XYZ file of N, CA, C and O in Angstrom:
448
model
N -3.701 136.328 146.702
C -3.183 135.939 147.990
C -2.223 134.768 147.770
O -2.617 133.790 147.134
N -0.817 134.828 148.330
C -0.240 133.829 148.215
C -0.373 132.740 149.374
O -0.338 131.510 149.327
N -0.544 133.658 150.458
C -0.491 132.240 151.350
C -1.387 133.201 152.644
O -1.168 134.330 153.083
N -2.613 132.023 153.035
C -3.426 132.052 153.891
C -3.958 130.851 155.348
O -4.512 129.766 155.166
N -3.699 131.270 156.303
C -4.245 130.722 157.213
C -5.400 130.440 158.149
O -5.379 130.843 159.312
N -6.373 129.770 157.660
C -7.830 129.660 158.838
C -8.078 129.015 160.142
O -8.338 127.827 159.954
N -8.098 129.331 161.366
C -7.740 128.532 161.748
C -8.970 128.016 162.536
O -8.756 127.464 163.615
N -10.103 128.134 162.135
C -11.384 128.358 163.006
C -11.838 128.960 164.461
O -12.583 129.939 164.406
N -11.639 128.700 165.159
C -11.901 129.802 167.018
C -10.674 130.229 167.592
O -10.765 131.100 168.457
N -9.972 129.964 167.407
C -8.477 129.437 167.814
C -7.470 131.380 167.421
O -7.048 131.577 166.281
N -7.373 131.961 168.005
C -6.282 132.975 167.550
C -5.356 133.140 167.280
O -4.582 132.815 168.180
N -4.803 133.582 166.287
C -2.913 133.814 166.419
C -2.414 134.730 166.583
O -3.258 135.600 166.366
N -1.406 135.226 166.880
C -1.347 136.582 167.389
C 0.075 136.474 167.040
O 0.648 135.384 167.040
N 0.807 137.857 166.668
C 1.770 138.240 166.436
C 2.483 138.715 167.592
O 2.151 139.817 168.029
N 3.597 137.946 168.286
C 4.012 137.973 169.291
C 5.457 138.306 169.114
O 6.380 137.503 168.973
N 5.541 140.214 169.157
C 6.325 140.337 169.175
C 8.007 140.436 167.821
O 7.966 140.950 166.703
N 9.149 139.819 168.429
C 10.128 139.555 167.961
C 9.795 138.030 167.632
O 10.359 137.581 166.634
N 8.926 137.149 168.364
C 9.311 135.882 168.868
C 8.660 134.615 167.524
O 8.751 133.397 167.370
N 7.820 136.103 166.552
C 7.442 135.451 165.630
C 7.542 135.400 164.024
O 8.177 136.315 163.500
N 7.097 134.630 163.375
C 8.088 134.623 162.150
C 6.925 135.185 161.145
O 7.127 135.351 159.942
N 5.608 135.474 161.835
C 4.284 136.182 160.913
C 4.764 137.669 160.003
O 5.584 138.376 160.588
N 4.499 137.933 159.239
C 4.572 139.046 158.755
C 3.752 139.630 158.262
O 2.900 138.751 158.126
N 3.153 140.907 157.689
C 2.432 141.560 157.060
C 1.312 140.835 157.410
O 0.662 140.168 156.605
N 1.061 140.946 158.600
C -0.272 139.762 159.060
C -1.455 140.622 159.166
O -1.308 141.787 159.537
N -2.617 140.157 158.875
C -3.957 140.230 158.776
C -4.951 139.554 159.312
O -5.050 138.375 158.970
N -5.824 140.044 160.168
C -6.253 139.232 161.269
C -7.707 139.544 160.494
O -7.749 140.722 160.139
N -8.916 138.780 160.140
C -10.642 138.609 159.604
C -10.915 137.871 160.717
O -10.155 137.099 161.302
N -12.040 138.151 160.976
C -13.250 137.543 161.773
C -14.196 136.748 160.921
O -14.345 137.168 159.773
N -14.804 135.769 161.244
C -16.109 135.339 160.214
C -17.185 136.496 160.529
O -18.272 136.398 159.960
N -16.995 137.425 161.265
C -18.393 138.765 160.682
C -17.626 139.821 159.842
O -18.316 140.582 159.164
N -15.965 139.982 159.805
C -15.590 141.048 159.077
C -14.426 140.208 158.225
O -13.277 139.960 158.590
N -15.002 139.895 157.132
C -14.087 138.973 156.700
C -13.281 139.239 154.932
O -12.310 138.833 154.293
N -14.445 140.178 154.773
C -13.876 140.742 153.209
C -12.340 141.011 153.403
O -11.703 141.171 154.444
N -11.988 141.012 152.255
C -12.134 140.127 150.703
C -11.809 138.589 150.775
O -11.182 138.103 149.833
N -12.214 137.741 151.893
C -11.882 136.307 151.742
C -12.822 135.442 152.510
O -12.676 134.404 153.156
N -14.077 136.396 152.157
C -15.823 135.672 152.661
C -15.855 134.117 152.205
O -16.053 133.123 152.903
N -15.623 134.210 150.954
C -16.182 133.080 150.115
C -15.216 132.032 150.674
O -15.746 131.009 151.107
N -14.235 132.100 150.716
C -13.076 130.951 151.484
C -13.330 130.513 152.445
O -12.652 129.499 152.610
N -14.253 130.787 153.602
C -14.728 130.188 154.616
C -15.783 128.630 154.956
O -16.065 127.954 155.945
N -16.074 128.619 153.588
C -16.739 127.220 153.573
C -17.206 127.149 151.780
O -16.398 127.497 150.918
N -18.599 126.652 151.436
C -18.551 126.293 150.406
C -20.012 127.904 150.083
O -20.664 128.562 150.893
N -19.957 127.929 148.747
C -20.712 129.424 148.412
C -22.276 127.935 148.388
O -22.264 126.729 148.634
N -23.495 129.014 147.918
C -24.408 128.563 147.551
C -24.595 127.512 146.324
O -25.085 126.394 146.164
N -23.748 128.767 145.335
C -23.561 128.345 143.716
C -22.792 126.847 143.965
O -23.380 125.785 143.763
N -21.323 126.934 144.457
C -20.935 125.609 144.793
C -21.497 124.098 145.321
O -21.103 123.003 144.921
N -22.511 124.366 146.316
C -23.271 123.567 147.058
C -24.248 123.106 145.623
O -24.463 121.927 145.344
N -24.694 124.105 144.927
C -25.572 123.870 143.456
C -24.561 122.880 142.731
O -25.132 121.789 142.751
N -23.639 122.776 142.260
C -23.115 122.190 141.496
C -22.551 120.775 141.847
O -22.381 119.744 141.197
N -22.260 121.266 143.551
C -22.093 119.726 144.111
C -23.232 118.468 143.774
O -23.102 117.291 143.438
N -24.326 119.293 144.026
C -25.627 118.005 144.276
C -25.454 117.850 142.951
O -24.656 117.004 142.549
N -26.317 118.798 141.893
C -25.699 118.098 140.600
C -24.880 117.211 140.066
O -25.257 116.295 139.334
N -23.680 117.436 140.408
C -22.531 116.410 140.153
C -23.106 114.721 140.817
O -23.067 113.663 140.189
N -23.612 114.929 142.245
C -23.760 113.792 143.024
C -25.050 113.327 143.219
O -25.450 112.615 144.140
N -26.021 114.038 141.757
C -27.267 113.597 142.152
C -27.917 113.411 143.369
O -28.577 112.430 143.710
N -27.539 115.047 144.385
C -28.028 115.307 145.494
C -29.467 116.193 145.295
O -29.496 117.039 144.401
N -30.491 116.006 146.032
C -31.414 117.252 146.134
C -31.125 118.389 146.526
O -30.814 118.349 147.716
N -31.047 119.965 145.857
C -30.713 120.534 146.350
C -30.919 121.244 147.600
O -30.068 121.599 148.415
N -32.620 121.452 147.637
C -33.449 121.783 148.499
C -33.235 121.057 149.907
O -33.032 121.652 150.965
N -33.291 120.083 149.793
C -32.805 118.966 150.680
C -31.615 119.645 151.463
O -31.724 120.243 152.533
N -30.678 119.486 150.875
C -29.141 119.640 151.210
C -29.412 121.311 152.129
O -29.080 121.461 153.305
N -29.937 122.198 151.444
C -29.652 123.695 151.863
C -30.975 123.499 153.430
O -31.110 124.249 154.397
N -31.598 122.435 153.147
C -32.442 122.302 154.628
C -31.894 122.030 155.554
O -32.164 122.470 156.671
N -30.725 120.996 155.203
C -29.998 120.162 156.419
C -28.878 121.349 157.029
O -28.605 121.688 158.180
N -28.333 121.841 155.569
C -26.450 122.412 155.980
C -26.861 123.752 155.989
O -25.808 124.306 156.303
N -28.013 124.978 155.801
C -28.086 125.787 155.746
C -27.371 126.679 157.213
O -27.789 126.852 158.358
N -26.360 127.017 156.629
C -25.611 127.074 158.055
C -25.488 128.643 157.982
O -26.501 129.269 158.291
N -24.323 129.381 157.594
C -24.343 130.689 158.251
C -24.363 131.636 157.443
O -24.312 131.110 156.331
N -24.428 133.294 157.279
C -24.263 133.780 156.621
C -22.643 134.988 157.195
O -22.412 135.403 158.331
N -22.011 135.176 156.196
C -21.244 136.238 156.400
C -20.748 137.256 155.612
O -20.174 136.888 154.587
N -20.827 138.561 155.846
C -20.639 139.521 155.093
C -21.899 139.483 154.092
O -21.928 139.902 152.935
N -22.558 139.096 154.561
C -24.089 138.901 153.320
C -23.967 137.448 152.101
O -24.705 137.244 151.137
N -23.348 137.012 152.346
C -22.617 136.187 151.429
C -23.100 134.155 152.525
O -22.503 133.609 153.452
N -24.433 133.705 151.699
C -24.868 132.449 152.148
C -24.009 131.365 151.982
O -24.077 130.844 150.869
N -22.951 130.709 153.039
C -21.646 129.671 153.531
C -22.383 128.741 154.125
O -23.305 128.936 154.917
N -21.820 127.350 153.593
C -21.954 126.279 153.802
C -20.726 125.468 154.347
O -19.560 125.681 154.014
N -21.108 124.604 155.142
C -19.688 123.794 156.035
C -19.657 122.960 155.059
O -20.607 122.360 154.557
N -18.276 122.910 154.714
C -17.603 122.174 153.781
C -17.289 120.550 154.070
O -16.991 119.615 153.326
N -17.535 120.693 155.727
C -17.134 118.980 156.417
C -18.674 118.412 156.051
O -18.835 117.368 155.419
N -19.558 119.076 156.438
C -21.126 118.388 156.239
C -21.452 118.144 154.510
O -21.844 117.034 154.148
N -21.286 119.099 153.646
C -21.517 118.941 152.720
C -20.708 117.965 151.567
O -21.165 117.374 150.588
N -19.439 118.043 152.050
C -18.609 116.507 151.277
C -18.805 115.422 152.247
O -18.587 114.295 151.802
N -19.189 115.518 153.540
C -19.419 113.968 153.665
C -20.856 113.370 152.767
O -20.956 112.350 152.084
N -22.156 114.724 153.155
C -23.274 114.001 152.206
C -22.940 113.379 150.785
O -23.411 112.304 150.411
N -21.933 114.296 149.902
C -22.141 114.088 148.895
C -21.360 112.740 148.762
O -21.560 111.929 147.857
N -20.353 112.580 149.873
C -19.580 111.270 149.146
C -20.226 109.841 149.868
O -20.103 108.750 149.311
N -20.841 109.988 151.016
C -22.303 108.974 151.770
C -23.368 108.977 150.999
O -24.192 108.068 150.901
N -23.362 110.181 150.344
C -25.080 110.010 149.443
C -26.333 109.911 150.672
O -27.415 109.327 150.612
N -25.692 110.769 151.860
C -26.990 110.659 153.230
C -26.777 111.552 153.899
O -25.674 111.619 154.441
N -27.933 112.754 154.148
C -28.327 113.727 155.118
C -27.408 113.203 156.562
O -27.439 111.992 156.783
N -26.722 113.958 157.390
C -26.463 113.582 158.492
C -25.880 114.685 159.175
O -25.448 115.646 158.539
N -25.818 114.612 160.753
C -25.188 115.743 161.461
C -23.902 115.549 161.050
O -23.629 114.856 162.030
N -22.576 115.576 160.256
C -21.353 115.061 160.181
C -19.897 116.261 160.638
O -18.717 116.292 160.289
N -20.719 117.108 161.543
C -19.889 118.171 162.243
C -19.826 118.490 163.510
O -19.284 119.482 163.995
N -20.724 117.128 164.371
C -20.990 117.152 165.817
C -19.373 116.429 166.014
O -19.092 116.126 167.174
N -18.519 116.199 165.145
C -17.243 115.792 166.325
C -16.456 115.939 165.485
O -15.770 114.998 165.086
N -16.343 117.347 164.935
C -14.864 117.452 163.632
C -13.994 118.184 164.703
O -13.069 118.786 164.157
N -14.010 118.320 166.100
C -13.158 118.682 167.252
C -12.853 118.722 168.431
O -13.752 119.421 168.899
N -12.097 118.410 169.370
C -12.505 117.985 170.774
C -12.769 119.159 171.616
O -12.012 120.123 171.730
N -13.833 119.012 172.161
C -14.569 120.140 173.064
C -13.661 120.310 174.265
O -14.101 121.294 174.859
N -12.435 119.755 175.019
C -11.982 120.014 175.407
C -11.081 121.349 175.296
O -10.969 122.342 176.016
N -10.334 120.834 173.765
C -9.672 122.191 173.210
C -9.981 123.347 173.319
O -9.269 124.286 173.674
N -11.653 123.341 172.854
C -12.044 124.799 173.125
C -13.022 125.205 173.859
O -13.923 125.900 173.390
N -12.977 124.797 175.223
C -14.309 124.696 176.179
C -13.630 125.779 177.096
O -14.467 126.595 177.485
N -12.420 126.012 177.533
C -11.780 127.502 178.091
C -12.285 128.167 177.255
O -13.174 128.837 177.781
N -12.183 128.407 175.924
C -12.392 130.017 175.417
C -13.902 129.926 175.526
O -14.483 131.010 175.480
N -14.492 129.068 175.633
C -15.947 129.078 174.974
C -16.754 129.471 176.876
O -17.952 129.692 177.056
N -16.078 129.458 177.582
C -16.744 128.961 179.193
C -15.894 130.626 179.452
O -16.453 130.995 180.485
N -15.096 131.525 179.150
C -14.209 132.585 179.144
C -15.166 133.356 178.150
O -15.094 134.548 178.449
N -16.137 133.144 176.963
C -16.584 133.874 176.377
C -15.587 135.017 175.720
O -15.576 136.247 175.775
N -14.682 133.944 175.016
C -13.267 134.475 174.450
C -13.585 135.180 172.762
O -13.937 134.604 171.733
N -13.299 136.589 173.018
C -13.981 137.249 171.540
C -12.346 137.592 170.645
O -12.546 137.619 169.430
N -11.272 137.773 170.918
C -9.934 137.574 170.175
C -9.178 138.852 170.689
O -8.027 139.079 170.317
């Protein structure tokens, strides 16, 4: 892949003449093959982090055990580098965005 865009809830859409997208490809986080693993951090990764940062692992997969997709166990990448670089368990994804932004799609029950 040369060049990829995530943009988390948020859609883009190919509009037309009016846009400069091409050969565009639209994944969901439930249908996301071949670019599962790009969505946050793998298991194995999260393993090597604590290692590196003399984190518990068990620990860590208690706090951030977050989602699965395509069968494939993803970890939030904002929670898991703040622990490792705080060296402390914490919620650190209750404000990585303003709920304003996306409180229409979310109150609209906006599916894409």
């Amino acid at each position: 892949m040369a060049l990829g865009y995530i943009t988390g809830i948020l859609p883009i859409k190919k509009i037309k003449d009016e846009s400069a997208l091409n050969n565009f490809e639209k994944f969901t986080m439930l249908k996301s093959r071949p670019i599962t693993e790009y969505y946050g951090f793998t298991e194995e990764e999260v393993r090597a982090l604590c290692k590196e940062h003399n984190m518990d692992f068990d620990s860590t997969r208690a706090w951030y055990n977050g989602y699965l997709i395509d069968g494939k166990h993803m970890y939030n990448p904002n929670s898991v580098s703040m622990t490792m670089k705080r060296q402390d368990f914490d919620s650190y994804c209750q404000n990585t965005s303003a709920f304003a932004s996306i409180n229409t799609f979310i109150t609209m029950n906006y599916v894409g």
